[in-house]
mmCIF file of C-alpha atoms in Angstrom:
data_model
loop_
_atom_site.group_PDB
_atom_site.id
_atom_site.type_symbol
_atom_site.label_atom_id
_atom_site.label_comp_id
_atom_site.label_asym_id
_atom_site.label_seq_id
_atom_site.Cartn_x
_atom_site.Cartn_y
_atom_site.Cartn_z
ATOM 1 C CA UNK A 1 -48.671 -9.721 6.489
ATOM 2 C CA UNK A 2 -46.215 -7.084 6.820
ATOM 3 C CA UNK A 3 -46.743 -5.181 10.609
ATOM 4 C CA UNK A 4 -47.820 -1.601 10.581
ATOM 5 C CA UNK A 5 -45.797 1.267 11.142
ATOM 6 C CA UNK A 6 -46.809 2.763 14.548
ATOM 7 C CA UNK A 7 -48.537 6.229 13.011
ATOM 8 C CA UNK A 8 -51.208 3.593 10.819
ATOM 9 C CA UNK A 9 -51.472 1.412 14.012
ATOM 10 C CA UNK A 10 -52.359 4.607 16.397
ATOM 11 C CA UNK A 11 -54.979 5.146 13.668
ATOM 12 C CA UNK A 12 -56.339 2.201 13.514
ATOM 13 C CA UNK A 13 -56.127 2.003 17.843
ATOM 14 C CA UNK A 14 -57.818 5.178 18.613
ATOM 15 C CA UNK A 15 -60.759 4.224 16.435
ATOM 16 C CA UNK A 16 -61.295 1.294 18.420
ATOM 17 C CA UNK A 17 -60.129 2.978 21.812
ATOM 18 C CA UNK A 18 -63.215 5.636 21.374
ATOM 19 C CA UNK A 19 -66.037 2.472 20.213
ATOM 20 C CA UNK A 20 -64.538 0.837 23.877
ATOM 21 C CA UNK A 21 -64.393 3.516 25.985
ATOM 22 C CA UNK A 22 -68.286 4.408 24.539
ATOM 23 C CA UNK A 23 -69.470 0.740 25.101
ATOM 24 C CA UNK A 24 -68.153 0.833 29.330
ATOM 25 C CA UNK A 25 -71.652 2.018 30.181
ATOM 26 C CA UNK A 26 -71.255 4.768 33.578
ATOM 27 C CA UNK A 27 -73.264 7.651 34.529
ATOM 28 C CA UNK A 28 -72.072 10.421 32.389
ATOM 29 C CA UNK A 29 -70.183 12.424 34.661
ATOM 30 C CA UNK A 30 -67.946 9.291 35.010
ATOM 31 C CA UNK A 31 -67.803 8.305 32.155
ATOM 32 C CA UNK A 32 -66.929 11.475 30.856
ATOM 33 C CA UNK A 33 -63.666 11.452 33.406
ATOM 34 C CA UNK A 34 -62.785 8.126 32.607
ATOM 35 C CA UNK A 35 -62.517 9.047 28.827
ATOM 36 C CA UNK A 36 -60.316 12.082 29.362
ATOM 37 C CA UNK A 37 -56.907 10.958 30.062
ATOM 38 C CA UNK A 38 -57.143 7.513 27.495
ATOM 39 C CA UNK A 39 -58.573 10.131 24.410
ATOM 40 C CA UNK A 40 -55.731 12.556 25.557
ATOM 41 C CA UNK A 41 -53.651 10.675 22.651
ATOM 42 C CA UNK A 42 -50.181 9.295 23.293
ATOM 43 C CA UNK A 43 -47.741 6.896 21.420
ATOM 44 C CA UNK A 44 -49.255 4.263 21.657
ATOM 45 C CA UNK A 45 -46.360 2.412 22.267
ATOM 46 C CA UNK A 46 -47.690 -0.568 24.462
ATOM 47 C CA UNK A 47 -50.396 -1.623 22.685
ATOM 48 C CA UNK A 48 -48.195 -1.422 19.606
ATOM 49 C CA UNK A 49 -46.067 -3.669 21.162
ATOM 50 C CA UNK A 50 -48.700 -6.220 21.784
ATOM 51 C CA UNK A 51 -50.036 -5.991 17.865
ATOM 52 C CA UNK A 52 -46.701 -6.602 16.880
ATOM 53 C CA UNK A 53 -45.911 -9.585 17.908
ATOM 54 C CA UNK A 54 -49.527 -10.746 17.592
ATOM 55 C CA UNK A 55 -49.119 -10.097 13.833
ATOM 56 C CA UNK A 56 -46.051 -12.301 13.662
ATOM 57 C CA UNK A 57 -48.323 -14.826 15.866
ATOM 58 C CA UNK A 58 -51.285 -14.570 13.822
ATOM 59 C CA UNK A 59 -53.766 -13.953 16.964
ATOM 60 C CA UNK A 60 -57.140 -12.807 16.025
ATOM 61 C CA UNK A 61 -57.685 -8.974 16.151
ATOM 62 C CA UNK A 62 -60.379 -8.855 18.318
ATOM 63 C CA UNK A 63 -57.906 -10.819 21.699
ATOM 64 C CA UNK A 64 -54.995 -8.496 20.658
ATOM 65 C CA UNK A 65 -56.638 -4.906 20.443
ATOM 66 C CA UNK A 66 -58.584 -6.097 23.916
ATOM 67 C CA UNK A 67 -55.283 -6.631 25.148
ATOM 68 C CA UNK A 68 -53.815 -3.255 23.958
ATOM 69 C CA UNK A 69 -56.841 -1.436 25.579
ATOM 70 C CA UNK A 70 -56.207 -2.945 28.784
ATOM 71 C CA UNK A 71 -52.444 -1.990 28.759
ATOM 72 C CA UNK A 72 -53.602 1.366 27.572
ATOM 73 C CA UNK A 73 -56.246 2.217 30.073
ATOM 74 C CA UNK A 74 -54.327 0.747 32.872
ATOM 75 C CA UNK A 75 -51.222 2.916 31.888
ATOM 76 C CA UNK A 76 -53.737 6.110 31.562
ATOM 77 C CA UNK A 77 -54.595 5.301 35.120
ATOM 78 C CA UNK A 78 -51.224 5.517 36.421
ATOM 79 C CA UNK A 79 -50.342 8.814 34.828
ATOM 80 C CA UNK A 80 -53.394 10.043 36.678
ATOM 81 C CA UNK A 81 -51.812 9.046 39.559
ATOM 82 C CA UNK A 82 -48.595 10.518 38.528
ATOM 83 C CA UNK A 83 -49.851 13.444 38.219
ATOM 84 C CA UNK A 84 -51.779 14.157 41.638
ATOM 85 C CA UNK A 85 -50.380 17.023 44.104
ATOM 86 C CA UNK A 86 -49.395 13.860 46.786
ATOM 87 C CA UNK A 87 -47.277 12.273 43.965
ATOM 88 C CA UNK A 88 -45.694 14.011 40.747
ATOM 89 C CA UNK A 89 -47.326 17.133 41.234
ATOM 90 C CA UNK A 90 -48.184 18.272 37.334
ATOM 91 C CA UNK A 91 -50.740 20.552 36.273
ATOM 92 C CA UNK A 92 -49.914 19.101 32.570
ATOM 93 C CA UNK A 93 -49.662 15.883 30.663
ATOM 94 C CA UNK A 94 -49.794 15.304 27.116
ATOM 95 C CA UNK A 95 -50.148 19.066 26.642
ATOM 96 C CA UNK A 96 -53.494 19.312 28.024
ATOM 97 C CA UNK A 97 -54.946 19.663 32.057
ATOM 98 C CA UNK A 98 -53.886 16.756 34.393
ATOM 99 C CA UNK A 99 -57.504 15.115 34.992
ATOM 100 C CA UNK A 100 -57.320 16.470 38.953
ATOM 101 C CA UNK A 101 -56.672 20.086 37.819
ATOM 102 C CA UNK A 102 -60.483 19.695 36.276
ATOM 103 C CA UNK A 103 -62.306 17.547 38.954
ATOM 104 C CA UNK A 104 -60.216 17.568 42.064
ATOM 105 C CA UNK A 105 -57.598 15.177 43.205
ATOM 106 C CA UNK A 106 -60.424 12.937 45.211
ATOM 107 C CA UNK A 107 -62.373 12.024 41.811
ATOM 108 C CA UNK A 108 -59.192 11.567 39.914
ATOM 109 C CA UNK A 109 -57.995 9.061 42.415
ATOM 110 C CA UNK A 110 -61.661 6.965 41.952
ATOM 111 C CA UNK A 111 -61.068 7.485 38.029
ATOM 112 C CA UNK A 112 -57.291 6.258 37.933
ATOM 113 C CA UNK A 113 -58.817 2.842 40.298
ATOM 114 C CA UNK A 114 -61.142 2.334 37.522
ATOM 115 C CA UNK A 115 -59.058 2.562 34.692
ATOM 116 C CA UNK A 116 -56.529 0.279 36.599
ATOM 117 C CA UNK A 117 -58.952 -2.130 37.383
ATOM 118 C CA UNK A 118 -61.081 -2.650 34.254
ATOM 119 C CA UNK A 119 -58.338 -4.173 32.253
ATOM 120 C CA UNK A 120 -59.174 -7.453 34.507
ATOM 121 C CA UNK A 121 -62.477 -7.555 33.372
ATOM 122 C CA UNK A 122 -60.814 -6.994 29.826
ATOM 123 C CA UNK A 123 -59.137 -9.998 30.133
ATOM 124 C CA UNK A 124 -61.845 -12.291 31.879
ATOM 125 C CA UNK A 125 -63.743 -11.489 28.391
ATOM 126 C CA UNK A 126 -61.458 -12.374 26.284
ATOM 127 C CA UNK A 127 -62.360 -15.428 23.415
ATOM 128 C CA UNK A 128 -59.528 -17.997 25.012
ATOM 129 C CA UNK A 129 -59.461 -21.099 26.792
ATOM 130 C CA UNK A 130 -59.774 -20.806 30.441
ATOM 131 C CA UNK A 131 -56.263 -21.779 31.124
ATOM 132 C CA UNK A 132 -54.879 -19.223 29.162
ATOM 133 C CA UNK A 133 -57.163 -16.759 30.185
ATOM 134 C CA UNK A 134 -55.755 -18.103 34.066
ATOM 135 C CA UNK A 135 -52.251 -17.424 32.370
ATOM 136 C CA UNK A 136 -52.777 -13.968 31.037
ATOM 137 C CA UNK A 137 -54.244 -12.575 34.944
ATOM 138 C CA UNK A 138 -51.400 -14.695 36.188
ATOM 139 C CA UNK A 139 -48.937 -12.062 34.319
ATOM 140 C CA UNK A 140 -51.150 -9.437 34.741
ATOM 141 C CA UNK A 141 -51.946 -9.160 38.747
ATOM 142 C CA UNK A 142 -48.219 -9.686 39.557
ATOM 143 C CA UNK A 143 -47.468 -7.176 36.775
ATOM 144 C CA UNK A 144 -49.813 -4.590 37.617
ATOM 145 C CA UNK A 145 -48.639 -4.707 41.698
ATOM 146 C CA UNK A 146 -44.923 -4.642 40.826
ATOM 147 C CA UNK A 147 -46.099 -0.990 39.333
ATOM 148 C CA UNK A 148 -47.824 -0.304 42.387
ATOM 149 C CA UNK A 149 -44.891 -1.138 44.262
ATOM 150 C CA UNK A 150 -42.840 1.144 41.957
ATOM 151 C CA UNK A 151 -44.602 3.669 42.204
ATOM 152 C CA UNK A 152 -44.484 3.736 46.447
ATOM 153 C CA UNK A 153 -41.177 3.297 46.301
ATOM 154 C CA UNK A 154 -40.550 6.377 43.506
ATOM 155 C CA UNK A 155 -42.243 8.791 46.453
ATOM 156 C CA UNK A 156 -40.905 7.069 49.541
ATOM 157 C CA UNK A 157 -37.111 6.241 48.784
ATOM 158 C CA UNK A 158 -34.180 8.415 49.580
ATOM 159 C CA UNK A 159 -32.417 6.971 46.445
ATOM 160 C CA UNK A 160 -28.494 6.480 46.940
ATOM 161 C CA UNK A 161 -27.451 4.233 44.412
ATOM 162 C CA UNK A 162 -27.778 3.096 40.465
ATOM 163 C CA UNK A 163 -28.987 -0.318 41.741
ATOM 164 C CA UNK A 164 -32.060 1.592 43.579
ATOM 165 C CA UNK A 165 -32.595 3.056 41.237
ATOM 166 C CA UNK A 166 -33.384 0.559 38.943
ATOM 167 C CA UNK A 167 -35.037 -1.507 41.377
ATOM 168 C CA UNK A 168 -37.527 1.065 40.803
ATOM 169 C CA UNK A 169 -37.527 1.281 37.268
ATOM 170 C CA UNK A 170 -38.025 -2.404 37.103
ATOM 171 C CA UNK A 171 -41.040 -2.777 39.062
ATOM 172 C CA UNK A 172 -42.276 1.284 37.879
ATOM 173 C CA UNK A 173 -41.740 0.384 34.030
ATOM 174 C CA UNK A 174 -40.020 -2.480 32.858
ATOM 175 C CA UNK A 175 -42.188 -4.827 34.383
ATOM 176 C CA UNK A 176 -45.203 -3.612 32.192
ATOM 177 C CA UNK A 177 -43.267 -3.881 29.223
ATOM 178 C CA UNK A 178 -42.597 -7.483 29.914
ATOM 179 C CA UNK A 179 -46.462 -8.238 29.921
ATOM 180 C CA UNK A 180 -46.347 -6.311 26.555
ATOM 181 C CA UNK A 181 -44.377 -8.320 25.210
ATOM 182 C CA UNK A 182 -44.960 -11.797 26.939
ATOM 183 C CA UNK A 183 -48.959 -11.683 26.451
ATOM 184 C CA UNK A 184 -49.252 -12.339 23.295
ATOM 185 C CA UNK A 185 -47.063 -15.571 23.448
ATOM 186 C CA UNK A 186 -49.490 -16.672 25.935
ATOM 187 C CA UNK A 187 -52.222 -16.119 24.014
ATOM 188 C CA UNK A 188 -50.589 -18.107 21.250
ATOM 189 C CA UNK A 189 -50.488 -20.732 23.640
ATOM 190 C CA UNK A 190 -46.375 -20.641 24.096
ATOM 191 C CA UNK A 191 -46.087 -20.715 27.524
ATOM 192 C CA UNK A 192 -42.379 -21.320 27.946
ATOM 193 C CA UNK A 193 -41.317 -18.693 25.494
ATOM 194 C CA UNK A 194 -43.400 -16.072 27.173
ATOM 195 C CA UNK A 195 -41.377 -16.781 29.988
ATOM 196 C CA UNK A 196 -38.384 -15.341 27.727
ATOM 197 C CA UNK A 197 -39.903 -13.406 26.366
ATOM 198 C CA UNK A 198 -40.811 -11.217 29.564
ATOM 199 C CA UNK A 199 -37.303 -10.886 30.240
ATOM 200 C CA UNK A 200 -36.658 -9.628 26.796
ATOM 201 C CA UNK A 201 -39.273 -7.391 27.226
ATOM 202 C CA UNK A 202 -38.225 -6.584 31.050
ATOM 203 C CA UNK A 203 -34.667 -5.334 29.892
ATOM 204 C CA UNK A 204 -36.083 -3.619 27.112
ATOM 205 C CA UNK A 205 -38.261 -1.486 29.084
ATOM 206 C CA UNK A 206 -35.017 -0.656 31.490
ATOM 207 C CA UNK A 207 -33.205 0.896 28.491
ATOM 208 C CA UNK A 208 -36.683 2.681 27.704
ATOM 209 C CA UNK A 209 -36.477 4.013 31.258
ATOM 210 C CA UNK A 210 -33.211 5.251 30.983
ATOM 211 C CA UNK A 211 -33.973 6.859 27.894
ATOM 212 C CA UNK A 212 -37.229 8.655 29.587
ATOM 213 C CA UNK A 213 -34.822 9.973 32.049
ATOM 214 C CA UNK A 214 -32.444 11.556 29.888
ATOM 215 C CA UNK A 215 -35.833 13.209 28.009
ATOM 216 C CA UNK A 216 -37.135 14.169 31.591
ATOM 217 C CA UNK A 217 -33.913 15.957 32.597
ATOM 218 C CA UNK A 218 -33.118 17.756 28.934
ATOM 219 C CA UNK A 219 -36.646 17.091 27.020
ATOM 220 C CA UNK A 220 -38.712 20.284 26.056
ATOM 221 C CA UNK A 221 -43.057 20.853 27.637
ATOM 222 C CA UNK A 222 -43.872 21.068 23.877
ATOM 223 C CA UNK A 223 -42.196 17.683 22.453
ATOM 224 C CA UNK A 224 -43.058 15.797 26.397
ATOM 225 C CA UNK A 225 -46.474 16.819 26.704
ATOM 226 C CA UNK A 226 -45.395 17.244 30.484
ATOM 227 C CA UNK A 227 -43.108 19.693 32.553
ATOM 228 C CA UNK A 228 -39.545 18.645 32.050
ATOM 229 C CA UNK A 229 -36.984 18.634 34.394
ATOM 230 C CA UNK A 230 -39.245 17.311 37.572
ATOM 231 C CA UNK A 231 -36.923 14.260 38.910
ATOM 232 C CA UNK A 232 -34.819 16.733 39.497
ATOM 233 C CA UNK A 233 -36.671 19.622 40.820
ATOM 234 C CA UNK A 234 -38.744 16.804 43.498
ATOM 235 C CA UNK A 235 -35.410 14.597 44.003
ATOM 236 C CA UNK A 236 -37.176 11.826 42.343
ATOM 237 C CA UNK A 237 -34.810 8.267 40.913
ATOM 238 C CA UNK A 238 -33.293 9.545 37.802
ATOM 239 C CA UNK A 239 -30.247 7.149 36.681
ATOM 240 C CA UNK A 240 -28.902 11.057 35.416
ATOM 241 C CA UNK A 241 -27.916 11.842 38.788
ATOM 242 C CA UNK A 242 -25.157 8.994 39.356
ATOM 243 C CA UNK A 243 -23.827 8.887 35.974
ATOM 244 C CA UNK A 244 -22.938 10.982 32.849
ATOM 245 C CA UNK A 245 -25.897 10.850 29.723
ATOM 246 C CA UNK A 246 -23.125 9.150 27.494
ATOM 247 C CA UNK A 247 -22.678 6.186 30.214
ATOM 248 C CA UNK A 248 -26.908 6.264 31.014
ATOM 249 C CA UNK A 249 -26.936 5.271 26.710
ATOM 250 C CA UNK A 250 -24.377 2.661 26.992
ATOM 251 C CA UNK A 251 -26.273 1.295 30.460
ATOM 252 C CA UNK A 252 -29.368 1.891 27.831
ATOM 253 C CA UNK A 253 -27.532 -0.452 24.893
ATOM 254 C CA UNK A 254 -26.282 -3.091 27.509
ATOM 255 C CA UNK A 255 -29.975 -3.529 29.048
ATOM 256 C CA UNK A 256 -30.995 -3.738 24.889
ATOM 257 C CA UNK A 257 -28.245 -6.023 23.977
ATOM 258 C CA UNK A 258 -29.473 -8.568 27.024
ATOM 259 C CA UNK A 259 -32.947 -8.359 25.505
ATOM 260 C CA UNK A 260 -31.761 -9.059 21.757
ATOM 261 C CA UNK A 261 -29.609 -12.111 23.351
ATOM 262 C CA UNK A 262 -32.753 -13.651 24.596
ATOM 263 C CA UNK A 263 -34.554 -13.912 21.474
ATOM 264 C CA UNK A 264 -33.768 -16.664 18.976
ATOM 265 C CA UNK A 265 -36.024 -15.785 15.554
ATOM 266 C CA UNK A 266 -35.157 -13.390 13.346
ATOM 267 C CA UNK A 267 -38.645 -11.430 13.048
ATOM 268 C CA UNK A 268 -38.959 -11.251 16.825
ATOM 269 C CA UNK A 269 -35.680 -9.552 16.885
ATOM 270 C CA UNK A 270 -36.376 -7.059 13.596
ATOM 271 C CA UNK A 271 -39.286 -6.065 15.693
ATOM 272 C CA UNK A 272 -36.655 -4.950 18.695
ATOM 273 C CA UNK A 273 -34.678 -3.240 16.145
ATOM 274 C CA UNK A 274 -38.025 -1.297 15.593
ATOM 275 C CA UNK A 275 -39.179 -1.038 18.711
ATOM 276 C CA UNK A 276 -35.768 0.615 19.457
ATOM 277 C CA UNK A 277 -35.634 2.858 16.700
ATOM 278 C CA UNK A 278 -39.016 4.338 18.177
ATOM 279 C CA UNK A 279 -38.038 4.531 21.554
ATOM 280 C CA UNK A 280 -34.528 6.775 20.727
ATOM 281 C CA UNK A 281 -36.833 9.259 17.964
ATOM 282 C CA UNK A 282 -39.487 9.361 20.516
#
């Protein structure tokens, strides 16, 4: 069956996003605040990853949207945290209020824990064996603390060199994107190329990286959805600030070369060619 574009996907996503995020039963105050940043919209990007190469896969609908609601809640959890005073320090993201400008940074903490935390439950629920159930929170714990680590390291490292900073994009980003796109291999039961598949999808979220720091630096509020120019103004890791933008693209087509040199079948790699279509128009 011939995959979705990603504007019928998002459709198709956000219908099932809003039936989720209505079924986590919380006292409505919460629950209300752990809706706000997930509904806020977005790309979709991850869990369009994930349906993807589920589609080429043929994994059942109901493990691979579970799987893109995970991604996407844990993901909404860490722009919270982007977003406090302590860390980025924006009042906007996705064009609307950063959660802590409307409840405070202490509840927007609690809410961005939740959200990162439900998505093992997510899996733990999921209609698989055990063992690759065991795989899948395998992926996922050491996944989700390399983006913890990131993220400390983001606020806490005088940055001096290209290699830091992608150390930091790697555990920030790229690692995330290499659950993306290794989870639904596992779910398929493909253990060994979900191994190679991680990499692929590792390298391909360093030239997305790269390509968020050239929008971060020369991007517009209206097209991010967020203040531009904030690596800079907060002397955050931006790969802009040891090289020109025309060597950050070719860094960006080496790390998506490496990725395209891992994969072997010809419909995994017209999905990268997709993927990287998106990523450059995004």
């Amino acid at each position: 069956m011939p995959p979705l574009l990603l504007e019928e996907f998002r459709i198709t996503f956000d219908e099932y996003l809003e039936r989720r995020l209505r079924s986590i039963t919380l006292k409505q105050a919460l629950g209300d605040l752990v809706g706000y940043t997930p509904r806020s919209g977005g790309k979709r990007l991850r869990p369009y990853i994930i349906y993807l190469f589920s589609n080429i896969l043929e994994i059942p609908e109901e493990v691979y949207l579970e799987l893109g609601l995970a991604v996407e809640l844990f993901h909404s959890g860490s722009l919270i945290q982007d977003d406090l005073p302590s860390l980025d320090n924006d009042n906007f993201r996705r064009g609307k209020p950063s959660l802590h400008r409307l409840c405070g940074d202490g509840p927007a903490m609690l809410v961005a824990d939740y959200l990162m935390l439900y998505p093992g439950k997510i899996i733990l629920t999921l209609p698989l064996s055990a063992e690759i159930k065991l795989n899948l929170l395998r992926l996922w714990h050491d996944t989700s603390l390399k983006v913890i680590e990131g993220e400390f390291l983001d606020i806490n490292t005088r940055v001096k060199s290209v290699e830091e900073v992608e150390r930091i994009h790697y555990l920030k980003t790229a690692a995330f994107f290499g659950f993306c796109f290794s989870s639904p291999f596992i779910c398929a039961g493909k253990q060994t190329e979900a191994v190679e598949m991680e990499k692929a999808g590792i390298d391909f979220g360093m030239a997305f990286q790269i390509f968020d720091d050239i929008k971060d630096k020369y991007g517009k509020s209206e097209i991010l959805g967020k203040t531009p120019g904030k690596d800079e103004i907060q002397n955050r890791p931006n790969i802009l600030r040891y090289m020109e933008m025309e060597r950050a693209k070719k860094t960006a087509e080496k790390f998506y070369s490496k990725a395209l040199e891992r994969i072997k079948q010809d419909e995994i790699k017209q999905i990268l060619d997709r993927l990287r279509k998106l990523v450059q128009e995004r």
